XYZ file of C-alpha atoms in Angstrom:
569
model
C 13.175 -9.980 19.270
C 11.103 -7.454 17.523
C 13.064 -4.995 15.060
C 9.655 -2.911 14.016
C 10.147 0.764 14.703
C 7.237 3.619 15.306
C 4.485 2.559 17.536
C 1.618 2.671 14.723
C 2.801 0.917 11.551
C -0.738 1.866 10.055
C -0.260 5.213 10.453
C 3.127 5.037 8.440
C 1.720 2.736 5.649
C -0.764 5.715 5.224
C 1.860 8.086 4.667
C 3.714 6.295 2.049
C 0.580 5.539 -0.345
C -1.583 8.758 0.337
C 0.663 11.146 1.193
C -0.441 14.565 3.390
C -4.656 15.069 2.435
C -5.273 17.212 5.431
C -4.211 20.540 3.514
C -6.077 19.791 0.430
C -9.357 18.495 1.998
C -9.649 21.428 3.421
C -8.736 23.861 0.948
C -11.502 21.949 -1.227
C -13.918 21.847 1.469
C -13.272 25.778 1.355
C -14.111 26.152 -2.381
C -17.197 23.576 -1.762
C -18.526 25.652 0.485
C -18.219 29.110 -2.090
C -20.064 26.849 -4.781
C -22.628 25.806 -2.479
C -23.337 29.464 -1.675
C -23.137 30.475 -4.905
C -25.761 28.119 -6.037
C -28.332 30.229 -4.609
C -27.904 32.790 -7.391
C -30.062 31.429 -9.657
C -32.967 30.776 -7.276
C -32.837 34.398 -5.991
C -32.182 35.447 -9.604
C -35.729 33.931 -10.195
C -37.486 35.392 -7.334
C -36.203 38.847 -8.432
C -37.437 38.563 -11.980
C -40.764 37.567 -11.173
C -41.495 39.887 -7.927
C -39.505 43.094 -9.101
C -39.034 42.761 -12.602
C -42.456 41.420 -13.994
C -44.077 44.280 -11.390
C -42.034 47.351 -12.629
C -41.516 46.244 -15.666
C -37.599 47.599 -15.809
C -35.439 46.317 -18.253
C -32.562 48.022 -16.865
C -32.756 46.213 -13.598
C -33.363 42.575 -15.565
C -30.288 43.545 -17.152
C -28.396 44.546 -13.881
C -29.949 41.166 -12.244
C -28.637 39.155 -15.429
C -25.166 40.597 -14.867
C -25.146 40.174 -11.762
C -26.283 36.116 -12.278
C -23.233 36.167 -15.124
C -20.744 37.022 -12.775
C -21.399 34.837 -9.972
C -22.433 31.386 -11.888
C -19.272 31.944 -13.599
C -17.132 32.353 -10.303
C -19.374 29.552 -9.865
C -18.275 27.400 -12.678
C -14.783 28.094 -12.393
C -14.252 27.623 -8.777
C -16.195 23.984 -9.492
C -13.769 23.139 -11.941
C -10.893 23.879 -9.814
C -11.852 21.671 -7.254
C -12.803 18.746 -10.289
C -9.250 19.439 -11.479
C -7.766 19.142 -7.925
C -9.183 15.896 -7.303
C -7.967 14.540 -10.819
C -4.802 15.774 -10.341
C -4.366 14.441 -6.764
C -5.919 11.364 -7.744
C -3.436 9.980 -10.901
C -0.970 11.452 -8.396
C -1.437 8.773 -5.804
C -1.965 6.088 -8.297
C 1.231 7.345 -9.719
C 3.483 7.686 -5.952
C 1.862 4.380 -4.704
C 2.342 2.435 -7.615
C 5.613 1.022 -6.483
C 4.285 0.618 -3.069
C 1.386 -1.410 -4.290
C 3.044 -3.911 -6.529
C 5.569 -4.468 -4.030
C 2.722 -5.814 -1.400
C 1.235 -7.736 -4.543
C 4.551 -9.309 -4.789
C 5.108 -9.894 -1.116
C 1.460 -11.436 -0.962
C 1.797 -13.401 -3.551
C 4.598 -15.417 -2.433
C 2.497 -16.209 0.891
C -0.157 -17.759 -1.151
C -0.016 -20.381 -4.165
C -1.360 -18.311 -6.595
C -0.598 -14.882 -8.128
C -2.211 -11.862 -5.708
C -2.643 -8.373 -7.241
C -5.348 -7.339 -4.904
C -2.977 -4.265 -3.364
C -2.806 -3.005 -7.093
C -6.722 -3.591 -7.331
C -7.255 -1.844 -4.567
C -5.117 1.196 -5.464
C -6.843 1.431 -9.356
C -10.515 1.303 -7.275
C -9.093 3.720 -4.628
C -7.948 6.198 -7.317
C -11.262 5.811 -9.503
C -12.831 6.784 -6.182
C -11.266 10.543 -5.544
C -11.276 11.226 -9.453
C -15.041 10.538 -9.844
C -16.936 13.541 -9.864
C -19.610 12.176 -7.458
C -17.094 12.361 -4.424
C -18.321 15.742 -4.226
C -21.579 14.633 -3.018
C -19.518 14.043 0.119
C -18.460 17.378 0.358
C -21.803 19.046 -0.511
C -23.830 17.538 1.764
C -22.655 19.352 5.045
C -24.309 22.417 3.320
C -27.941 21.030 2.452
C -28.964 22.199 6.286
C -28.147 25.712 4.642
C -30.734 25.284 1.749
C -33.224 23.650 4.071
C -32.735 26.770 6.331
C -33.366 28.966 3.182
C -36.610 27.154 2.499
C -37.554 27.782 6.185
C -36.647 31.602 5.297
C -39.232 31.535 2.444
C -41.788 30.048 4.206
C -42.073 27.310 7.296
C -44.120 24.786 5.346
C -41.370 24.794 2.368
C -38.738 24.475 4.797
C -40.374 21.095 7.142
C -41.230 19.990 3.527
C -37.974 19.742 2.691
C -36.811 18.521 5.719
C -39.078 15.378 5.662
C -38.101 14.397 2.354
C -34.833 14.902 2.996
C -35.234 12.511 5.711
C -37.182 10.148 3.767
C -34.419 9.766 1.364
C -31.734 9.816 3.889
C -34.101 6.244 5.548
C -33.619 5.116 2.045
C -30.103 5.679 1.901
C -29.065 4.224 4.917
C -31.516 1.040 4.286
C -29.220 1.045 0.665
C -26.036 0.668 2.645
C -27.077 -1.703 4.756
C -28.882 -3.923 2.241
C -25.836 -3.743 -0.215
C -22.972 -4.090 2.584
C -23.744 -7.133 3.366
C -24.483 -8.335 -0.429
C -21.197 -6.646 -1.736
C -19.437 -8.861 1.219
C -20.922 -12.132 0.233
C -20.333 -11.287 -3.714
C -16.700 -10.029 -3.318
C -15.569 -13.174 -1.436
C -17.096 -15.598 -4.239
C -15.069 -13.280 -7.082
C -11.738 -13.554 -5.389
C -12.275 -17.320 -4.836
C -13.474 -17.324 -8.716
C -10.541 -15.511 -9.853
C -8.124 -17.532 -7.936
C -9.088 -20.413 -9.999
C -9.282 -18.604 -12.840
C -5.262 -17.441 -12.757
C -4.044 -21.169 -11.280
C -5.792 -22.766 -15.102
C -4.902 -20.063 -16.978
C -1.054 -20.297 -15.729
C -0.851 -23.909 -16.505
C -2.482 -23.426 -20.670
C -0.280 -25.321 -22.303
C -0.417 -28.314 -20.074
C -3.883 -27.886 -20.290
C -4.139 -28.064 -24.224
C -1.510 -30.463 -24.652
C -3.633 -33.322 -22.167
C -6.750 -31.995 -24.027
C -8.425 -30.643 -20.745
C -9.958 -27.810 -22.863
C -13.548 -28.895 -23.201
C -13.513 -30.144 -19.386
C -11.893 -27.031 -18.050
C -14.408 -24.889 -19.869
C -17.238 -26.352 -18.439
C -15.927 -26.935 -14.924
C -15.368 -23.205 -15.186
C -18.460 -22.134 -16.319
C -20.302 -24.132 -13.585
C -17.487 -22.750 -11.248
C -18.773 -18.785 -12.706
C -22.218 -19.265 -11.787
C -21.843 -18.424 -8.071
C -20.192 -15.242 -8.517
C -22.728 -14.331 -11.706
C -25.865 -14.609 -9.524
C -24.800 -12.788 -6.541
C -23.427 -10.056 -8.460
C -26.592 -9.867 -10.374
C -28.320 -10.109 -7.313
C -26.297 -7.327 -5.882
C -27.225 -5.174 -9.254
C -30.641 -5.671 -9.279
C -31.097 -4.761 -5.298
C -29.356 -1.518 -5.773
C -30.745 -0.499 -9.137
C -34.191 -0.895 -7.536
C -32.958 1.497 -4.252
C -32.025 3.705 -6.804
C -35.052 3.910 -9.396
C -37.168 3.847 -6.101
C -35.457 7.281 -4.582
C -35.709 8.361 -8.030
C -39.347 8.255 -7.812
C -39.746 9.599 -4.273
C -37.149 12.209 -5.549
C -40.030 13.523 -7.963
C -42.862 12.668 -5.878
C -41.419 15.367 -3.729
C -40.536 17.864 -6.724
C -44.207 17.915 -7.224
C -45.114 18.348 -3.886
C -42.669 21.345 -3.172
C -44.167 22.809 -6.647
C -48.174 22.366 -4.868
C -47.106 23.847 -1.764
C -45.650 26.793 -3.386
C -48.364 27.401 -5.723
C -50.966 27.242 -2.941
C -48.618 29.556 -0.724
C -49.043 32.316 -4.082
C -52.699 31.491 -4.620
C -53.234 32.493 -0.934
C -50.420 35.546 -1.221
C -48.032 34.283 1.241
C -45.193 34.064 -1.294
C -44.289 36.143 -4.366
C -44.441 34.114 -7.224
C -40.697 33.691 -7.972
C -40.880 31.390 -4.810
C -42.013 28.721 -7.479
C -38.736 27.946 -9.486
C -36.712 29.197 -6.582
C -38.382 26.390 -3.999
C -38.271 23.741 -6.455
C -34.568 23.823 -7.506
C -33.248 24.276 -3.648
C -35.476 21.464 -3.092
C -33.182 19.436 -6.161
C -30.565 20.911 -4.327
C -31.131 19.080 -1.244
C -32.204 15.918 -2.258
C -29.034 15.843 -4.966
C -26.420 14.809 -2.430
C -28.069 12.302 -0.758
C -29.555 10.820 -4.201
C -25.896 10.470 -5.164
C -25.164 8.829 -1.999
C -28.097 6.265 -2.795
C -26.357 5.855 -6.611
C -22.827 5.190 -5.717
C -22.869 4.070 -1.689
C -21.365 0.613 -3.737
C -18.463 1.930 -5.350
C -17.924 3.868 -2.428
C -17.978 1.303 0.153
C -15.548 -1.187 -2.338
C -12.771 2.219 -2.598
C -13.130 2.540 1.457
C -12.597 -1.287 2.018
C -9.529 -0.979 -0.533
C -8.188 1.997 0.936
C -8.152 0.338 4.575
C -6.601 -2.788 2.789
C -4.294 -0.908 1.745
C -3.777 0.299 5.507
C -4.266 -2.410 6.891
C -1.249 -4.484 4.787
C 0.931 -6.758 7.212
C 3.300 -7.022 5.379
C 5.852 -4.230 7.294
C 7.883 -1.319 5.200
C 11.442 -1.353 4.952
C 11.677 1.725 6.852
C 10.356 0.205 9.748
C 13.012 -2.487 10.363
C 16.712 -1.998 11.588
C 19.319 -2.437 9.743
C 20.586 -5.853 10.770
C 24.640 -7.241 10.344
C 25.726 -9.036 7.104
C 24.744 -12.341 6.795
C 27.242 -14.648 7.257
C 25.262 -17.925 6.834
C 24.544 -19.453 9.980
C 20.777 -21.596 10.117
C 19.352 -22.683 13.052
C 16.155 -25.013 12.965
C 14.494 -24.775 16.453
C 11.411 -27.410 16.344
C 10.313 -26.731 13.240
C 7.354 -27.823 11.736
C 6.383 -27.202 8.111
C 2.820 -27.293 6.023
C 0.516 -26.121 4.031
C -2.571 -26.080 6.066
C -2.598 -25.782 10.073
C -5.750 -27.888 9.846
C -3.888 -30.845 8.459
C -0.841 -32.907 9.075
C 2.439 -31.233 8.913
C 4.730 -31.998 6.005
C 7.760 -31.821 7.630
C 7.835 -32.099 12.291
C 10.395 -31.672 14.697
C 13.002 -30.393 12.398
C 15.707 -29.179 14.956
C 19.329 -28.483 13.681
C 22.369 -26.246 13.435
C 24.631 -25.759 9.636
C 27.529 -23.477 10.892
C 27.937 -20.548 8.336
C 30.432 -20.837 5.380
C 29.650 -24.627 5.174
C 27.168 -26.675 2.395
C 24.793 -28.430 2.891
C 23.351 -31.327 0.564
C 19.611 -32.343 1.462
C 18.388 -35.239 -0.276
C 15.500 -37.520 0.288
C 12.354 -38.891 -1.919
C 9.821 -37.131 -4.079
C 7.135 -35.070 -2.082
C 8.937 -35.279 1.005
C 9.662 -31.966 1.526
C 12.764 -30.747 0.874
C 11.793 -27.691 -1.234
C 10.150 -26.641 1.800
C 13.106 -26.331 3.915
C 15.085 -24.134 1.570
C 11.721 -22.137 1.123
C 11.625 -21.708 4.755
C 14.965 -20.814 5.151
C 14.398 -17.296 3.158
C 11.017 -16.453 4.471
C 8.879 -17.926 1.515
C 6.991 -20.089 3.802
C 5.897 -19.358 7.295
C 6.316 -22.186 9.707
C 3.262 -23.733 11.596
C 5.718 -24.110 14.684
C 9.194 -23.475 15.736
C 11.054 -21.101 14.681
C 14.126 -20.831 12.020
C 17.227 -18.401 12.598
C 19.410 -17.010 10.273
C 22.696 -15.551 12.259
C 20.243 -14.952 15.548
C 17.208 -13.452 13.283
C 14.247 -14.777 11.752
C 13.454 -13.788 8.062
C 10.633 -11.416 9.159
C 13.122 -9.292 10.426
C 15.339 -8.588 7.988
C 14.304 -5.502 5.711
C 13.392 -7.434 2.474
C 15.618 -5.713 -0.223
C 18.766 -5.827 2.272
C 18.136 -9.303 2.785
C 17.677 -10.178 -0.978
C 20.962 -8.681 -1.491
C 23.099 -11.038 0.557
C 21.070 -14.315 -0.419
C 20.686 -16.207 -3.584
C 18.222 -18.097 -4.781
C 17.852 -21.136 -7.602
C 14.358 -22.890 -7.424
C 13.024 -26.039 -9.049
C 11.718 -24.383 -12.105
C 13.612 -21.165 -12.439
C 11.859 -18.762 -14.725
C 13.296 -15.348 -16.513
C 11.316 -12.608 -16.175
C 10.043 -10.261 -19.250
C 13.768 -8.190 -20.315
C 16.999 -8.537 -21.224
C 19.518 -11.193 -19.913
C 21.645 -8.820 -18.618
C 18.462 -7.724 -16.552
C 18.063 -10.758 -15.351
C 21.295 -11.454 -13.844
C 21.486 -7.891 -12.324
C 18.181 -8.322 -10.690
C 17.072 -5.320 -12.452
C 19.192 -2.883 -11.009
C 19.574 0.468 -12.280
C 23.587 1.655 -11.661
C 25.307 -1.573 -12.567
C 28.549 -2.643 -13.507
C 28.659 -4.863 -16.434
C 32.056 -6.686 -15.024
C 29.703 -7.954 -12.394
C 27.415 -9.558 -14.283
C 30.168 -10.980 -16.803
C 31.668 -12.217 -13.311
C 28.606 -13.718 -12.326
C 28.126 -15.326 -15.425
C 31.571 -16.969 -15.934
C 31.720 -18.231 -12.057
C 27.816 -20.088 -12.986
C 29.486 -21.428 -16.295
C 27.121 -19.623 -18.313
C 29.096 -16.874 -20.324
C 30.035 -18.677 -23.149
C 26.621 -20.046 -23.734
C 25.060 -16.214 -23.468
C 27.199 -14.797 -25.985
C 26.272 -17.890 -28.531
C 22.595 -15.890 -28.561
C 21.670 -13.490 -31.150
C 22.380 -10.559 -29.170
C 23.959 -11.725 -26.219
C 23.687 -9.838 -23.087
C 20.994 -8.093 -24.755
C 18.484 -10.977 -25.807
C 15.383 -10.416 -24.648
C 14.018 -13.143 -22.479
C 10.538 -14.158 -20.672
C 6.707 -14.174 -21.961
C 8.288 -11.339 -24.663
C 11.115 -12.420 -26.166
C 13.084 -15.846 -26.569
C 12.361 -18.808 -25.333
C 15.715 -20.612 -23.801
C 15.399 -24.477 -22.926
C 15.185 -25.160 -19.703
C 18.724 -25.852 -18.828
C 19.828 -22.370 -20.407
C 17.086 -20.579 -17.911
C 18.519 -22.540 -15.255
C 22.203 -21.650 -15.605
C 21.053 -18.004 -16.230
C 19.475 -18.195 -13.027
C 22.141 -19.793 -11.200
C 24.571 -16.270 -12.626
C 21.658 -13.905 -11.005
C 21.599 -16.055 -7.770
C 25.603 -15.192 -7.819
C 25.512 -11.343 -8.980
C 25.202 -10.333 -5.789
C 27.973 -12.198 -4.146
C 25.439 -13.635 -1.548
C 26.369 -15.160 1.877
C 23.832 -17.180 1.684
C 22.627 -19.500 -1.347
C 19.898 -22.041 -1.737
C 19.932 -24.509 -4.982
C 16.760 -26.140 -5.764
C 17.419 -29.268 -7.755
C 19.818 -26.906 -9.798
C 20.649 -29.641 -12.038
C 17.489 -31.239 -13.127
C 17.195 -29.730 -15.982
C 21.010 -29.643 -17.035
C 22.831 -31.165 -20.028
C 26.842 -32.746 -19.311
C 28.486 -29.598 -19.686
C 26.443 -27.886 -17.376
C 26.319 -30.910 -14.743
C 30.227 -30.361 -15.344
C 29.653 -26.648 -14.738
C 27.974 -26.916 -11.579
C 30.148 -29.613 -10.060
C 32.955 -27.140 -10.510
C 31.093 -24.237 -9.071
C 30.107 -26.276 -5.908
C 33.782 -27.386 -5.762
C 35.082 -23.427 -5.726
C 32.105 -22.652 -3.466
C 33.535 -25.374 -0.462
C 37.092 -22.944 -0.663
C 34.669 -19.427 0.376
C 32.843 -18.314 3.460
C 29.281 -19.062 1.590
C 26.706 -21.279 3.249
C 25.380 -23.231 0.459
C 22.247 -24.868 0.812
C 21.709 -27.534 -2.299
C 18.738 -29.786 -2.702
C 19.176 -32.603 -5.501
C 19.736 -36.128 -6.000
C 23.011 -36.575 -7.342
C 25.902 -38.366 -5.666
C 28.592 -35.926 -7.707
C 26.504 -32.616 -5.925
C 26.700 -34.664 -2.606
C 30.178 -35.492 -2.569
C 31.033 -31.528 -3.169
C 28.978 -30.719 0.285
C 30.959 -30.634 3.928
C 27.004 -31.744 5.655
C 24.671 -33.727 4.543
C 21.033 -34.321 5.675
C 18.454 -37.196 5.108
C 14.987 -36.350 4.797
C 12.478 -39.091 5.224
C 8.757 -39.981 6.970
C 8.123 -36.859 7.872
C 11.348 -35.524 9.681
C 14.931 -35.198 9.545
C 16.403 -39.004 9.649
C 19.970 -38.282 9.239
C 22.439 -35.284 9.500
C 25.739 -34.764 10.238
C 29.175 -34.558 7.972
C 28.867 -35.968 4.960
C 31.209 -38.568 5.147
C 29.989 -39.639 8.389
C 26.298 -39.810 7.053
C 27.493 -42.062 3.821
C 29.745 -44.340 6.187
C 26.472 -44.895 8.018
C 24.312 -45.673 5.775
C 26.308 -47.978 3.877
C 27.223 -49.855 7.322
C 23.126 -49.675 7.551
C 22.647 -51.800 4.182
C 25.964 -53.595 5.038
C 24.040 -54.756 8.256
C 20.742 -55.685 6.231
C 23.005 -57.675 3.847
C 23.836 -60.046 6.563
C 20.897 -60.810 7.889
C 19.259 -61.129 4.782
């Protein structure tokens, strides 16, 4: 069952990170085109000095003339730095309306991967340098360089298939700059993203790094690792600054030539001699454009892959699911196979099993065999290679993500606070809160009392920026923001490991009141006390499920199992 609606999910991505351009483009394709036009004032401003002014010798009309000039290279000026501001302004405001859009994806991209992924909020920095640089107007001035190649033609043919020979010289070179530096820019930007990758996953684990005294080993591995991405990069430089110093020099090659033609043209009286600044800056003006293309065709081509990557995101809007039922807790396990890597053995095959809602669940089993993975599964934080797993009918890739993250809570192996205030924390990070819930939250995880033993209770700052709590404090705290949202659904990841007696004592107590509600609780530990407080129990061993059923009925079992291995021993 497939709750996407709108038949082009691109389309509405593109909405909610751009917003309407269609209007604006336009409007500043309008005021491009008055600048363009009123470029020529200066080059038939110079034609006029030197054929009327120099010849009659009348100040009055080089005064008129210069007025004249005044006037329209200020409307000019103006109407240029309209469109400049425009752009800015429309630029910072995309960065600033897409923002939230953007980190969101990072977030919901990250938790696909193993490492941290901030490539949507790459993407929308590079995407907003793009539209507030001032060379995107080469993009909109070069639909008008036919009209200055056309005026050339006006002051004489040869100017005019002059200039439009080296305009298509440079336009060869252009294209042959794209091309060259596409494919570059594709091998280089896959080598930095690997690079980077490896550079977060060290950098994340420092202080195990320092305390085994990896330093030294790290540092070179990484420098070797730096190399790759160095040299193509620098490869990628060198290519394009060569394009560019090489239209530079064909750029002036033909600056000189348009200045020979024209003075040969006056020698032999076919032009007037103001055709010789007036012919060589129309000729600027039509190389400039495609000159800029040549100089920034890379940063270019990065914003446009960013922009459709931004497009292009899988990862589906909350607008475009339906509203689905409250959870009320019921998993389903149809086949499932979990892993890593499709190319390699599955972790976990063939799981395939029902946990009514309202009931807990206890799965235990050895180190490394996978037990983590199930609970991950279960909320959507790893995609299975096969099967599929069912949460009251749906899978997790229906549910609209903040709707579902409501109703469920969540305690993983090595709960970490994020950057605020405890209260923060517990709330999720909610805006219009009720403090009574989070005190509620608190009390029912056992954690209250130690809270308010902080310097500022409530209020202590946590995370990289504030306080460091041991790890059995972060844990309990997690356990109250797994509970402040009263969630139908809640998945404990070794919640005691890091745990002193009191809070061992806590938790018991919690998963005893738990049994008495209509939550599905989904604990993975190792401890018989946590076990004995679940109504289903499941063994996880070699690969699959080995046991499940009741509790009782899977500890009767396997004690008549070593009973039976006693005896023939």
């Amino acid at each position: 069952m497939n709750t996407a609606i709108g038949t082009d999910a691109k389309c509405s991505e593109t909405r909610s990170y751009l917003g309407t351009t269609k209007g604006l483009i336009f409007f500043i394709f309008i005021l491009s085109a008055v600048v363009n036009i009123l470029f020529l004032a200066i080059p038939l401003f110079s034609m006029q000095v030197f054929d009327r002014v120099l010849s009659s010798e009348s100040k009055e009309t080089l005064a008129m003339l210069v007025i004249i000039a005044l006037f329209l290279i200020t409307v000019q000026a103006s109407l240029d730095w309209v469109r400049g501001q425009l752009m800015l302004r429309y630029g910072y405001s995309v960065e600033q309306k897409a923002s939230e859009f953007a980190f969101n994806m990072s977030i919901m991209s990250s938790q696909h991967g193993s490492s941290i992924n901030s490539q949507h909020l790459s993407d929308l920095k590079r995407v907003k340098q793009v539209i507030t640089s001032p060379s995107i107007f080469a993009l909109f001035d070069a639909p008008f360089t036919p009209i200055f190649i056309l005026v050339m033609f006006l002051m004489h043919p040869q100017l005019g298939y002059f200039a439009l020979g080296g305009a298509g010289v440079l336009l060869v070179i252009s294209l042959a700059s794209m091309f060259i530096t596409r494919k570059l820019q594709n091998k280089s930007s896959q080598n930095v993203v690997t690079f980077n990758t490896l550079t977060n996953d060290w950098l994340k684990n420092s202080e195990m790094i320092q305390v085994l005294g990896m330093n030294n080993n790290l540092s070179r591995k990484w420098q070797q690792e730096s190399i790759n991405p160095t040299v193509d990069r620098g490869n990628a430089d060198n290519i394009t600054r060569g394009i560019h110093v090489f239209s530079k020099y064909i750029r002036m090659l033909l600056q000189i030539g348009v200045l020979c033609i024209s003075v040969l043209l006056v020698l032999e009286n076919e032009v007037g001699a103001g055709v010789l600044i007036a012919a060589s800056m129309i000729m600027a003006r039509v190389l400039a454009p495609i000159e800029q293309a040549i100089s920034n065709w890379l940063g270019w081509h990065e914003g446009w892959k960013s922009h459709q990557r931004l497009n292009q995101s899988k990862i589906a809007q909350e607008e475009e699911l339906i509203s689905l039922p409250k959870i009320k807790g019921k998993i389903q396990f149809n086949d499932v196979s979990l892993g890593y890597n499709k190319d390699e053995k599955p972790l976990l095959s063939a799981l395939s099993f029902t946990l009514p809602a309202g009931e807990t669940l206890c799965i235990v089993g050895g180190s490394g065999v996978g037990k983590s993975s199930i609970g991950k599964a279960i909320l959507g934080l790893m995609e299975p290679l096969s099967g599929e797993i069912r949460i009251d009918g749906a899978t997790a890739n229906q549910w609209q993500h903040s709707e579902f993250g409501r109703q469920v809570g969540y305690v993983s192996q090595n709960s970490q606070l994020l950057s605020g205030t405890i209260a923060q924390n517990i709330c999720r990070f909610e805006d219009n809160i009720d403090p009574q819930d989070i005190i509620q939250a608190s009390i029912l995880a056992g954690v209250h009392e130690v809270i308010l033993a902080l310097p500022n209770g409530y209020q202590t700052l946590v995370g990289s920026l504030g306080v460091q709590l041991s790890g059995g404090q972060q844990q309990r705290i997690a356990l109250a923001r797994a509970l402040y949202s009263k969630p139908a659904l809640l998945i404990l990841d070794e919640p005691d490991s890091n745990l002193d007696h009191s809070g061992q004592a806590a938790l018991n107590d919690f998963l005893l009141q738990t049994r008495k509600t209509d939550t599905t609780v989904i604990t993975i530990s190792h401890r018989m006390s946590i076990l004995q407080n679940s109504s289903f129990c499941m063994v996880i061993g070699d690969g699959g499920i080995q046991q499940f059923g009741k509790t009782d009925e899977v500890l009767n079992l396997s004690s008549e199992r070593k009973s039976a291995r006693g005896e023939l021993a």
